[in-house]
Tab-separated table of C-alpha atoms and ligand atoms in Angstrom:
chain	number	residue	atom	x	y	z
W	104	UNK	CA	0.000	0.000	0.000
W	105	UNK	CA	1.381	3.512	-0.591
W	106	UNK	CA	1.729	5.925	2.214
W	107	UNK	CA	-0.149	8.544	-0.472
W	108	UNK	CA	-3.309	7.302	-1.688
W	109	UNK	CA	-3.519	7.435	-5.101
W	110	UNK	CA	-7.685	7.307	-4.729
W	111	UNK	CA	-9.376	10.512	-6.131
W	112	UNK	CA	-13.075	9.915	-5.620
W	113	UNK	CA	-16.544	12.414	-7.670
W	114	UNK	CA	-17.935	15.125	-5.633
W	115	UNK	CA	-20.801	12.720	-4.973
W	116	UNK	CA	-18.497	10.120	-3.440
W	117	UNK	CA	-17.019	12.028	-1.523
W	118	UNK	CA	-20.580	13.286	-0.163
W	119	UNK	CA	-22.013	9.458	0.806
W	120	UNK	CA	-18.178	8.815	2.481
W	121	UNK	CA	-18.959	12.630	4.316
W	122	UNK	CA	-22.380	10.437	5.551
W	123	UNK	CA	-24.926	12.449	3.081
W	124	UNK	CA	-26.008	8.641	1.975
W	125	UNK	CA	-27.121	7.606	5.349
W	126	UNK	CA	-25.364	5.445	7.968
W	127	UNK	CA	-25.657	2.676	6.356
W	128	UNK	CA	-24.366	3.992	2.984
W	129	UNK	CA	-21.438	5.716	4.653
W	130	UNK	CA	-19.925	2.425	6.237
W	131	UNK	CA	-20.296	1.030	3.096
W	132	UNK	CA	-17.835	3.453	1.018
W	133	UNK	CA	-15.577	3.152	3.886
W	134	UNK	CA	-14.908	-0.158	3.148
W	135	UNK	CA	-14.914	0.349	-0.510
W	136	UNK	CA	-12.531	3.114	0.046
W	137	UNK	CA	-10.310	1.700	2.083
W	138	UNK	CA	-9.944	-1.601	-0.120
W	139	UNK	CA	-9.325	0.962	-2.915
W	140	UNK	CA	-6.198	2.665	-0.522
W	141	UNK	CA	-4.955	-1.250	0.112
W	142	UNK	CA	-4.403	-1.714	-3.706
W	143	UNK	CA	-3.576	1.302	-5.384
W	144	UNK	CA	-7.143	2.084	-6.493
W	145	UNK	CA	-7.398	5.463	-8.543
W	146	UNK	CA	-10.684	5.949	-8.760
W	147	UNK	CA	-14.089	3.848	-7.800
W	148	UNK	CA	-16.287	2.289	-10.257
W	149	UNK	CA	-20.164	1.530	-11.051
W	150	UNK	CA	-21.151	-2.356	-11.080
W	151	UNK	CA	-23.352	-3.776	-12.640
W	152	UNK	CA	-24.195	-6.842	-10.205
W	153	UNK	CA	-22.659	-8.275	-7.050
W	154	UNK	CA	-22.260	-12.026	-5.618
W	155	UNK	CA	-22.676	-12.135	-1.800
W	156	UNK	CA	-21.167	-14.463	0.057
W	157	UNK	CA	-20.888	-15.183	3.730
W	158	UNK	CA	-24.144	-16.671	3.934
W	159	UNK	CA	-23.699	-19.708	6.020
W	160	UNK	CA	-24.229	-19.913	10.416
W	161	UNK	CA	-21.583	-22.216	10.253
W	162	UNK	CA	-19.187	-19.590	9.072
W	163	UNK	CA	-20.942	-16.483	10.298
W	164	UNK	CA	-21.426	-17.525	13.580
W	165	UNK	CA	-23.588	-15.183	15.687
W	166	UNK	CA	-21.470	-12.583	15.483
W	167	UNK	CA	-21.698	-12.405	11.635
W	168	UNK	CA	-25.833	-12.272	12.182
W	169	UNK	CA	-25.048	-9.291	14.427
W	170	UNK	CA	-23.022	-7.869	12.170
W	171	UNK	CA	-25.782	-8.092	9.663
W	172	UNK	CA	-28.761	-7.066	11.622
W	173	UNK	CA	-26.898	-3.583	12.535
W	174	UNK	CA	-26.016	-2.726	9.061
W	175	UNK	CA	-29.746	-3.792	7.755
W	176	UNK	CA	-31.200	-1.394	11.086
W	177	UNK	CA	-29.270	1.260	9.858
W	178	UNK	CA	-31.335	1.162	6.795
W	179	UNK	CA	-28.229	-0.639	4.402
W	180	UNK	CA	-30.134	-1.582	1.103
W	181	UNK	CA	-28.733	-2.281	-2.086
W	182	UNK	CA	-28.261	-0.213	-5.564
W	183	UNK	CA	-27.483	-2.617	-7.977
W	184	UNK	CA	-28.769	-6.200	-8.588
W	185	UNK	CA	-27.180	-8.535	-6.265
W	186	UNK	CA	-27.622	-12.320	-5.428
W	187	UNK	CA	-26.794	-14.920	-2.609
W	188	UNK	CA	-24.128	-17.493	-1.970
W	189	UNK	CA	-25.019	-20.653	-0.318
W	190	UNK	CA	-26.150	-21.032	2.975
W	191	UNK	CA	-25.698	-23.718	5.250
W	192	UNK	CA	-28.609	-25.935	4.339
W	193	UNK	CA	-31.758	-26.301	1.716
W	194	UNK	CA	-33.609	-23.502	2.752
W	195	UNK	CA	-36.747	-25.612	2.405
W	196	UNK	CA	-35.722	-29.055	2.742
W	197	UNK	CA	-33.355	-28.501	5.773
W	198	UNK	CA	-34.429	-31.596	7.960
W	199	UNK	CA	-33.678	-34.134	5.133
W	200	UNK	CA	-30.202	-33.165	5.347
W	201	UNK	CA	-29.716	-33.446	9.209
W	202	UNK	CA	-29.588	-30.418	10.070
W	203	UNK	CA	-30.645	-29.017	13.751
W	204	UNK	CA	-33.686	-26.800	14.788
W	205	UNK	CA	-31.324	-24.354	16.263
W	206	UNK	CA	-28.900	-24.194	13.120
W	207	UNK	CA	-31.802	-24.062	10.628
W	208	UNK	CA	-33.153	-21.044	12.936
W	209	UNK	CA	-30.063	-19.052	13.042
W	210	UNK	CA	-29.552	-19.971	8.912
W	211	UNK	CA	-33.103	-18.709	8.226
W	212	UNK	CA	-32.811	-15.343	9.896
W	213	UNK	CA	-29.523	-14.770	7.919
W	214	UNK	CA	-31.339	-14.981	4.657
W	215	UNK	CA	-34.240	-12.779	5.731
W	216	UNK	CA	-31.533	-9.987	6.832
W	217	UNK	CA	-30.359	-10.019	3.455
W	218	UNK	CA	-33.706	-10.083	1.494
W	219	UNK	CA	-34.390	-7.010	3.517
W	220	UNK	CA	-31.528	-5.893	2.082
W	221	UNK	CA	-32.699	-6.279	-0.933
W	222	UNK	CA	-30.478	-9.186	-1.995
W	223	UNK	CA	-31.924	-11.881	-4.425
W	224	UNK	CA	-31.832	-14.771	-2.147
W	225	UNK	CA	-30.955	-16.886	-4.829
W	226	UNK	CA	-28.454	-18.983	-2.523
W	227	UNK	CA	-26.440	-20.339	-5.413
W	228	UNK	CA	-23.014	-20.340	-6.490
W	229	UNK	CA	-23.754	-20.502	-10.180
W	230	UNK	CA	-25.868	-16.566	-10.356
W	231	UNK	CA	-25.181	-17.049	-14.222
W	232	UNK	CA	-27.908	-20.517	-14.412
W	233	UNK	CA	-30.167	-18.259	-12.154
W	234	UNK	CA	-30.646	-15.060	-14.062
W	235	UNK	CA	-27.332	-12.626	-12.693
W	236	UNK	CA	-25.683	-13.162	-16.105
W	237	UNK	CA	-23.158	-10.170	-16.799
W	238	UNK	CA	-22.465	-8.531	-19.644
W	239	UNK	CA	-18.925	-8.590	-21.660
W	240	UNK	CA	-16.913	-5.946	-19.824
W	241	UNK	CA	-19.461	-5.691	-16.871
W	242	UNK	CA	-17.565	-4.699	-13.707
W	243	UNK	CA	-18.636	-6.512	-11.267
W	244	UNK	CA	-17.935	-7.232	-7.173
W	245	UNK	CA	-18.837	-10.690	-7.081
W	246	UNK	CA	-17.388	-13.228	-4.271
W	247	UNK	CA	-17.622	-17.096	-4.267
W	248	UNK	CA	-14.063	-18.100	-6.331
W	249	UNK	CA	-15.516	-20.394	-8.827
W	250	UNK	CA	-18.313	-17.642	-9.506
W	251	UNK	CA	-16.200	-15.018	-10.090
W	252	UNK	CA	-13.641	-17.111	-12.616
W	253	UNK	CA	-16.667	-18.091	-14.809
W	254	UNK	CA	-17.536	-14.660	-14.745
W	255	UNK	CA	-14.171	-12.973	-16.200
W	256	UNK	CA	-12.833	-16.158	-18.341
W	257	UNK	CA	-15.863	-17.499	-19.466
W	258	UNK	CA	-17.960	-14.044	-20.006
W	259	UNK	CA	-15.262	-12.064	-19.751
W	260	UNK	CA	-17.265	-9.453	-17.328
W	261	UNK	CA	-14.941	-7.903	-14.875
W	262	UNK	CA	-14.511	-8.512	-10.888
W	263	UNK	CA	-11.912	-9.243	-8.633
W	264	UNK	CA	-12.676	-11.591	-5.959
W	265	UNK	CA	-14.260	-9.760	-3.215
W	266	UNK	CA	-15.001	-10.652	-0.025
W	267	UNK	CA	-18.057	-11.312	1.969
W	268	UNK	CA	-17.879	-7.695	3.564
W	269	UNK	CA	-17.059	-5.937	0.436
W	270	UNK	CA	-19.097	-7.171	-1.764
W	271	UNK	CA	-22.392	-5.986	0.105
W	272	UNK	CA	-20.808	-2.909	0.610
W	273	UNK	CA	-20.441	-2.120	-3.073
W	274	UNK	CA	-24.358	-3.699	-3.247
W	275	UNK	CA	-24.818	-0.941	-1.155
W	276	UNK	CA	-22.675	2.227	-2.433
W	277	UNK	CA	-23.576	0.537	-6.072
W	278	UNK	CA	-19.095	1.118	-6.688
W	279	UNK	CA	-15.961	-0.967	-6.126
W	280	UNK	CA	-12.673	-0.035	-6.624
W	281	UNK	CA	-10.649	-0.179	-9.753
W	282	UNK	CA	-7.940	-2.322	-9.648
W	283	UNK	CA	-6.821	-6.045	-10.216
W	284	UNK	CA	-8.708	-7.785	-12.665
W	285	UNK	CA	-11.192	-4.055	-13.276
W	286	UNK	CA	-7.857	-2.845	-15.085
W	287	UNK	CA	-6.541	-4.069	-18.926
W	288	UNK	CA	-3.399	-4.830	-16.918
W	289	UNK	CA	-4.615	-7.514	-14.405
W	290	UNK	CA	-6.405	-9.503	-16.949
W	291	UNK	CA	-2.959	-9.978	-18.921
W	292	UNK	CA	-1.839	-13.998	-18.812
W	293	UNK	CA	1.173	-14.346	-16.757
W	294	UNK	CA	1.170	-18.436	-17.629
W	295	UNK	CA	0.574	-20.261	-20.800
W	296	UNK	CA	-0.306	-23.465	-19.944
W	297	UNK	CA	0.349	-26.003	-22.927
W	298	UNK	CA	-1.891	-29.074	-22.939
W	299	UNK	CA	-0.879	-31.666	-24.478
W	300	UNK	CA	-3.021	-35.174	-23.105
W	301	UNK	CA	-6.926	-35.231	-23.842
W	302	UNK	CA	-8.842	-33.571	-21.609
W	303	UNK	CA	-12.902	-34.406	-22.203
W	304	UNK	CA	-14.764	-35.371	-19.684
W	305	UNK	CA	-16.056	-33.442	-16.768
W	306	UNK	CA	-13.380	-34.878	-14.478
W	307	UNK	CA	-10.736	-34.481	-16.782
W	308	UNK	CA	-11.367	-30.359	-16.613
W	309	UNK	CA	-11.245	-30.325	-12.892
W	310	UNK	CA	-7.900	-32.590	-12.541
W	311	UNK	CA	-6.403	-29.951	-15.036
W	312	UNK	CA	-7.928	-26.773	-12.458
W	313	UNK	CA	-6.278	-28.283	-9.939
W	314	UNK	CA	-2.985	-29.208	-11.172
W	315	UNK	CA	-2.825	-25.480	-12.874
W	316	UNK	CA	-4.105	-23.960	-9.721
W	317	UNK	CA	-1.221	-25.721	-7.744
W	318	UNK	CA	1.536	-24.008	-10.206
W	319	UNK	CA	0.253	-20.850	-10.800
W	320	UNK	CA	-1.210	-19.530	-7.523
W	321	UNK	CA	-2.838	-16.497	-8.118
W	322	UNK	CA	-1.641	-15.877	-11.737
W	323	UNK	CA	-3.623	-15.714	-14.681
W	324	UNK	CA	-2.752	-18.986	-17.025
W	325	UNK	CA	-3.609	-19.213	-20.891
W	326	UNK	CA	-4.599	-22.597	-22.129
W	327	UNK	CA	-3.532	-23.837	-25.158
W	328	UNK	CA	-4.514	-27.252	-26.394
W	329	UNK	CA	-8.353	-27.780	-25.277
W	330	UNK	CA	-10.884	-28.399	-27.773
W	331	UNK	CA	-14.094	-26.445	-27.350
W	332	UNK	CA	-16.344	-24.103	-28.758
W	333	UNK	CA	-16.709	-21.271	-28.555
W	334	UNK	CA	-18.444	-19.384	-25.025
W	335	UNK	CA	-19.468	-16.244	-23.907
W	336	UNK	CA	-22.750	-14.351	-22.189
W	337	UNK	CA	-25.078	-15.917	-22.890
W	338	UNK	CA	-27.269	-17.775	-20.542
W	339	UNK	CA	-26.604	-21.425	-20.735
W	340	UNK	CA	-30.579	-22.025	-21.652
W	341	UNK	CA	-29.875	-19.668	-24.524
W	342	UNK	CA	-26.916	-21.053	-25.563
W	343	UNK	CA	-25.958	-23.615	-28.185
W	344	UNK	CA	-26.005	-26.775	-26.599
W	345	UNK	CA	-22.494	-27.615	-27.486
W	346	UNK	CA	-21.776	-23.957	-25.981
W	347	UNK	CA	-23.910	-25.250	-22.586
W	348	UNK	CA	-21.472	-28.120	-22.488
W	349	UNK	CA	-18.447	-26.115	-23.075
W	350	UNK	CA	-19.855	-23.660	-20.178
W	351	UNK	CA	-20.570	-26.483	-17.468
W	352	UNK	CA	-16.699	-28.491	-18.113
W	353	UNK	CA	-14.775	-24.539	-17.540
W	354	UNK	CA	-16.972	-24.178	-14.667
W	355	UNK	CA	-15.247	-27.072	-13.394
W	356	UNK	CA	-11.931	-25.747	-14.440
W	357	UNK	CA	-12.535	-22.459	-13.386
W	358	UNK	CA	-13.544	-23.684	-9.628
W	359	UNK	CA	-10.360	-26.083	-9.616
W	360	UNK	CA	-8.202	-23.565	-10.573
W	361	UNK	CA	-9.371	-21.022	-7.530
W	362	UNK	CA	-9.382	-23.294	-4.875
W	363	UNK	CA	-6.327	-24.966	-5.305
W	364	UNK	CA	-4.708	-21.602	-6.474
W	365	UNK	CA	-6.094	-18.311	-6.100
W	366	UNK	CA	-6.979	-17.873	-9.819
W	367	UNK	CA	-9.635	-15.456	-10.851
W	368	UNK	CA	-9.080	-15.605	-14.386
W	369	UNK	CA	-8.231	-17.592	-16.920
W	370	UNK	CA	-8.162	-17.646	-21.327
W	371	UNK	CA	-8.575	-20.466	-23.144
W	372	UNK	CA	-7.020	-19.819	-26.986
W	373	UNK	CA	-9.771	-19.817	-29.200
W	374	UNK	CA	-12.548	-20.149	-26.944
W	375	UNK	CA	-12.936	-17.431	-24.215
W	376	UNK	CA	-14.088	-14.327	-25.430
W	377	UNK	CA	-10.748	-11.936	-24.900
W	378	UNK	CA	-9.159	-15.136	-25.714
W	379	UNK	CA	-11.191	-14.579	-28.920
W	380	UNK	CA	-10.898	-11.492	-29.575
W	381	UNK	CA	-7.216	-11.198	-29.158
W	382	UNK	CA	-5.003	-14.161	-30.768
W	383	UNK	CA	-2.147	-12.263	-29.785
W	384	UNK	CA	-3.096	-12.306	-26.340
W	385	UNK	CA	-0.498	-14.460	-24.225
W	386	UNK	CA	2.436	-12.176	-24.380
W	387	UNK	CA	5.727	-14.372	-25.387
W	388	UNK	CA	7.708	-14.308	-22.396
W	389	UNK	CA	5.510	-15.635	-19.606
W	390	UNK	CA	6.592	-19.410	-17.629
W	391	UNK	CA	5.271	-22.364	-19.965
W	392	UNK	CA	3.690	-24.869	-17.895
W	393	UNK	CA	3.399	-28.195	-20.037
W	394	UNK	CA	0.586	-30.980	-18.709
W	395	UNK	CA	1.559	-34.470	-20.562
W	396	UNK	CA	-0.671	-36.225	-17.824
W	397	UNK	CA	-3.411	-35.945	-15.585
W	398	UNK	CA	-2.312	-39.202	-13.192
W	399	UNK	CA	-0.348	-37.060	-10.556
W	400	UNK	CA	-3.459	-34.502	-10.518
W	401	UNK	CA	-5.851	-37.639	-9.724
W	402	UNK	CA	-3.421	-39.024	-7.562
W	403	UNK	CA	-3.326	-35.901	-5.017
W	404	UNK	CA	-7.311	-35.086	-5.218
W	405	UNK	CA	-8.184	-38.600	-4.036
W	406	UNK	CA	-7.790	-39.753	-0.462
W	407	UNK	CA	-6.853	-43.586	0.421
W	408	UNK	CA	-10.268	-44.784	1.501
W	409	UNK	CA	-12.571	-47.210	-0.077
W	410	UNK	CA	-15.811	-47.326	1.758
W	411	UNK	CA	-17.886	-44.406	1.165
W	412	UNK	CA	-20.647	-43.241	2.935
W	413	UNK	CA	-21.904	-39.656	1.083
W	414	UNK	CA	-21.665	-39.024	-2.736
W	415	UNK	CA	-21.842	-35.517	-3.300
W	416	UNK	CA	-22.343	-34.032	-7.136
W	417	UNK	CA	-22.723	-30.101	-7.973
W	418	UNK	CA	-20.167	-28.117	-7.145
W	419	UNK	CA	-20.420	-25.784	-8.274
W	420	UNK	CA	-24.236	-26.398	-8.190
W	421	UNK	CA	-25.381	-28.617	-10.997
W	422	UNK	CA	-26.876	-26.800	-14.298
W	423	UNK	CA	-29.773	-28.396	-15.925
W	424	UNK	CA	-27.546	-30.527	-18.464
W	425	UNK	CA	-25.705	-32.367	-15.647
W	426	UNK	CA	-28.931	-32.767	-13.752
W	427	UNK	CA	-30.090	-34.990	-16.592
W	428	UNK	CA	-26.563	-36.760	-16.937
W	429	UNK	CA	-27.260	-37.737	-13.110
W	430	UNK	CA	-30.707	-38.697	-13.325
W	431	UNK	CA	-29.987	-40.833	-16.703
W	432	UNK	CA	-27.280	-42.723	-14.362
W	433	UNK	CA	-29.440	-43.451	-11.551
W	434	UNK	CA	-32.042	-44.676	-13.040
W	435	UNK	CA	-33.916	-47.060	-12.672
W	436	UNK	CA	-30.565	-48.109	-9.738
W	437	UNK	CA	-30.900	-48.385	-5.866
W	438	UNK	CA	-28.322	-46.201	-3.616
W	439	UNK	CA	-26.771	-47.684	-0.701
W	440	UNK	CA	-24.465	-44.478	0.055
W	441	UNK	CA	-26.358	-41.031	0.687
W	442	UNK	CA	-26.564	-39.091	-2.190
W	443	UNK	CA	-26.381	-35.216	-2.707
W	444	UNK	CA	-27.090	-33.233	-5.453
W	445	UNK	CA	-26.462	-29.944	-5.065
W	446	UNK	CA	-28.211	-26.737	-7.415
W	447	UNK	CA	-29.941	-23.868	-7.445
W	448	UNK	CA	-33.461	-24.029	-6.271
W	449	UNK	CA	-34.446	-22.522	-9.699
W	450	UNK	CA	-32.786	-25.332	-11.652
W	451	UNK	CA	-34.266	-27.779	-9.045
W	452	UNK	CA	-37.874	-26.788	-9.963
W	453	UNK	CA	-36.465	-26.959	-13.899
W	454	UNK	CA	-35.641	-30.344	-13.134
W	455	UNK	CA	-38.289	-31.199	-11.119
W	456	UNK	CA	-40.855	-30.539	-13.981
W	457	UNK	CA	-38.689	-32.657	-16.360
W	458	UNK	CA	-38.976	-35.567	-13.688
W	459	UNK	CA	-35.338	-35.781	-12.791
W	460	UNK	CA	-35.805	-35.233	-9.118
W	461	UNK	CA	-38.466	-37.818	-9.099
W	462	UNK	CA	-35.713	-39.921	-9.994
W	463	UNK	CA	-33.103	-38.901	-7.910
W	464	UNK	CA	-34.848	-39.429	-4.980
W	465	UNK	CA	-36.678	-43.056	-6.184
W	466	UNK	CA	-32.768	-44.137	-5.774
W	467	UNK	CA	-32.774	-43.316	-2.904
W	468	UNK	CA	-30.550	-39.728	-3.462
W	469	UNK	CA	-31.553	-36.403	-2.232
W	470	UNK	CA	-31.313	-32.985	-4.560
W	471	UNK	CA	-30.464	-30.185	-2.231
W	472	UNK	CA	-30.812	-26.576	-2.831
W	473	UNK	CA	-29.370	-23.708	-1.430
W	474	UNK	CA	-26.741	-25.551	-0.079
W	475	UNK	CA	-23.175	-26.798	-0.300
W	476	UNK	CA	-21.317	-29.583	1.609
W	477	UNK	CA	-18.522	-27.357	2.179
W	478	UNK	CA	-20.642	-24.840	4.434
W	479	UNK	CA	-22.829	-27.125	5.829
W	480	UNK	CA	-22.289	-28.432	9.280
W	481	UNK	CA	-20.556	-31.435	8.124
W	482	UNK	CA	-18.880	-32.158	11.542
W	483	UNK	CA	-22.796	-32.978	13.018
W	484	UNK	CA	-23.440	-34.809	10.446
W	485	UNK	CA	-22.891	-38.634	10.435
W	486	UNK	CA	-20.578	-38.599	6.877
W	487	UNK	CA	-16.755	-39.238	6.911
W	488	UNK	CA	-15.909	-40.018	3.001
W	489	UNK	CA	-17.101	-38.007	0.659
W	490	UNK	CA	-17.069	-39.197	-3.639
W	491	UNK	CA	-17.463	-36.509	-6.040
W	492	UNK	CA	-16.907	-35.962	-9.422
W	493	UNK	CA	-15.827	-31.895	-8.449
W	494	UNK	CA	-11.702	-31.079	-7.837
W	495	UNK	CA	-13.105	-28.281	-6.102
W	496	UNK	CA	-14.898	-30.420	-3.152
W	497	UNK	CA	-12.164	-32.787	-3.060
W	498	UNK	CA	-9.573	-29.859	-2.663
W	499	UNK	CA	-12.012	-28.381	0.475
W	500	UNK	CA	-13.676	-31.687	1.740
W	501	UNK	CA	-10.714	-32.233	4.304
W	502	UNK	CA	-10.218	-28.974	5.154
W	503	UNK	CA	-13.334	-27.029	4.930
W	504	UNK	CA	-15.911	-29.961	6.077
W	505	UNK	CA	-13.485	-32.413	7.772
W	506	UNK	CA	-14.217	-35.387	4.915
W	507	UNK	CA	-11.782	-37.353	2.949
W	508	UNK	CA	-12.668	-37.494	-0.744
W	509	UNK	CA	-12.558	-39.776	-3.621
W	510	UNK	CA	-12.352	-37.775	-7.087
W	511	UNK	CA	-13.297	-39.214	-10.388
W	512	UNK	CA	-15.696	-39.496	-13.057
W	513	UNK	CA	-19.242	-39.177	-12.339
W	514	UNK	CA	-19.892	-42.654	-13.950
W	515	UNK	CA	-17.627	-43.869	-10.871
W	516	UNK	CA	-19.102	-41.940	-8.318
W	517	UNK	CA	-22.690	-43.190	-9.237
W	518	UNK	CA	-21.170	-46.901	-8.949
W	519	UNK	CA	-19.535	-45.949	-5.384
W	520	UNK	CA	-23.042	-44.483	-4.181
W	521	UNK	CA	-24.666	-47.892	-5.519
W	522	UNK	CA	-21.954	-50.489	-3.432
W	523	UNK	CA	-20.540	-48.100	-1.033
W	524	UNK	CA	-17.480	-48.874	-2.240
W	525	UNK	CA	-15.047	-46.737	-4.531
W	526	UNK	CA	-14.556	-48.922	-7.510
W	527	UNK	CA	-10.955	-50.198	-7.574
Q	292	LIG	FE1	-20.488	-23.979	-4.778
Q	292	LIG	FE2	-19.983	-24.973	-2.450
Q	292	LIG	FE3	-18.787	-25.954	-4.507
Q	292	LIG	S1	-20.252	-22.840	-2.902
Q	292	LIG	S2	-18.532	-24.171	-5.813
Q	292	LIG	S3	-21.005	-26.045	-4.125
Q	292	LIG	S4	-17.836	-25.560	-2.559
């Protein structure tokens, strides 16, 4: 941070940071304005939408509720469109899951406080399958990693990746700061990432997140090598369904790459919009990183443990395409593990009408909305290994929701949930 801050902010800025807003809007450029001093801001910036996360009890705690009620009693509403993260549970559903009285109470308030707010309570980690779908360019202050990757690689919209705290603050002000990945100069790659085994299924695009994310930390890599079409902003109903399939395997990437690195951003030649738009884009000089294999990548994301006892699939939550991949593979089959799917509860009711949650739950599986494993509370739960098909969960299973994980395809993980057993 420089000891001169290089922020210059409108007359009318510096009016709601003088308190002219309200209490509630004055707290709210503080924060912005301070982030802005951290990182060399020069000015502030309209968005377009925000992403809000710090949704769950299990994280907030009551101290986060607190937090929450005072801003929301000081009349803290928001300017811009702005949608939920996950909380803690299926807001409707919560008892199938396990989940306490006490927990579900505390969870429930947490939403309200924010839909007094004025935010969408969408509680979803995929706002582009639910209607938040950014324009090229956008800038945006979205949180929830995997959220805001899709968001600049695969629409190429702009936001860095804000926390919980700042992004309701620029919900409220309606600004963020303009720096990182805002700027031309953040969003240049500093990696180009050479691929050169196939890479096709699902799986395959999370095992190459991961082993990317591990190398390039919080760079910005440029893949070379994978064959898609074509994506960009449109919504994934709208979009060719080749397109929809390209969409769903870089979400994957996109949310392996940020939790096993800190990656925001990433190109893929030919296929990502600036990636389009630019051929020229990776400059010459950057680190090549070469992946001949995918082996050492599976290797690391899988724990040694064969019995299973929870099958988790969506994450990020499950568009409507994958919902029918899962329902094709369980049909007509009887589960022995539990079975999650996670989504958004607007693609659940999409699904529903098409009679894939009908046959979800005939196997004996639960879909789950609202929710996530890794923000649940896991540790009250009776579950101890976790299959999924997502890098992402097995990256945070240990860590964030005390499970070991089996990763692979999600042909293997329906097997596992039918035996209990990974297969060997
Ligand atoms: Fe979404 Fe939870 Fe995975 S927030 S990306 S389902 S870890």
């Amino acid at each position: 941070m420089s000891t001169t801050s290089l922020l210059r902010l409108t007359s009318e800025e510096e009016a709601l940071l003088a308190g002219e807003g309200g209490e509630a809007v004055r707290r709210a450029m503080q924060i912005v304005v301070t982030l802005g001093r951290i990182y060399d801001a020069e000015r502030l910036l309209p968005v377009e939408s925000v992403q809000v996360a710090g949704v769950s009890y299990r994280n907030l705690g009551d101290a986060g509720l607190e937090f929450l009620r005072d801003w929301a009693a000081q009349g803290a509403r928001v300017t811009v469109p702005a949608t939920l993260n996950p909380a803690g549970m299926d807001m409707r559903d919560w008892r199938r899951m396990g989940i306490s009285d006490e927990f579900a109470r505390r969870q429930d308030e947490i939403v309200r406080v924010y839909a007094a707010m004025g935010v969408w309570p969408t509680c979803t980690c995929t706002p582009y399958l639910v209607g938040n779908v950014p324009s090229f360019g956008a800038h945006l202050a979205w949180s929830e990693s995997s959220a805001v990757c899709y968001a600049n690689a695969v629409i190429g919209a702009r936001s860095n990746r804000e926390g919980g705290p700042g992004a309701l603050a620029a919900a409220i002000c309606g600004r963020t700061a303009a720096y990182g990945l805002h700027l031309d100069a953040g969003r240049v790659p500093t990696h180009r990432v050479r691929v050169r085994c196939e890479v096709r299924s699902p799986d395959d695009f999370g095992a190459l997140g991961y082993w990317v994310g591990r190398q390039v930390g919080g760079g910005v890599p440029y893949f070379e090598g994978l064959d898609l079409p074509a994506v960009g902003a449109e919504p994934s109903h709208a979009m060719h369904p080749e397109a929809a399939v390209a969409g769903d395997v870089l979400k994957l990437l996109g949310a392996a790459l940020a939790s096993s690195g800190a990656v925001a951003l990433y190109h893929v030649r030919d296929v990502t919009p600036e990636a389009r738009a630019l051929p020229d884009l990776c400059p010459d000089d950057v680190p090549v990183i070469d992946v001949d294999d995918l082996a050492p990548a599976r290797a690391a994301l899988n724990a040694d443990a064969d019995a299973i006892d929870l099958v988790v699939i969506g994450c990020p939550h499950a568009s409507l395409a994958e919902m029918r991949r899962v329902a094709a593979g369980l049909r007509g089959r009887r589960l022995r593990t539990a079975f999650w799917l996670t989504t958004s509860r607007r693609v659940r009711d999409l699904a529903e009408a098409e009679g894939l949650v009908a046959t979800v739950e005939e196997a004996g599986g639960l879909v789950i909305s609202d929710s996530c494993v890794v923000i649940a509370p896991m540790s009250e739960l009776p579950y101890r290994t976790v299959a999924t098909n997502s890098a992402k969960l097995a990256t945070y299973a240990l860590g964030h929701a005390g499970l070991r994980a089996r990763f692979g395809a999600l042909e293997l993980c329906l097997d596992a949930a039918v035996t209990g057993r990974w297969p060997a």
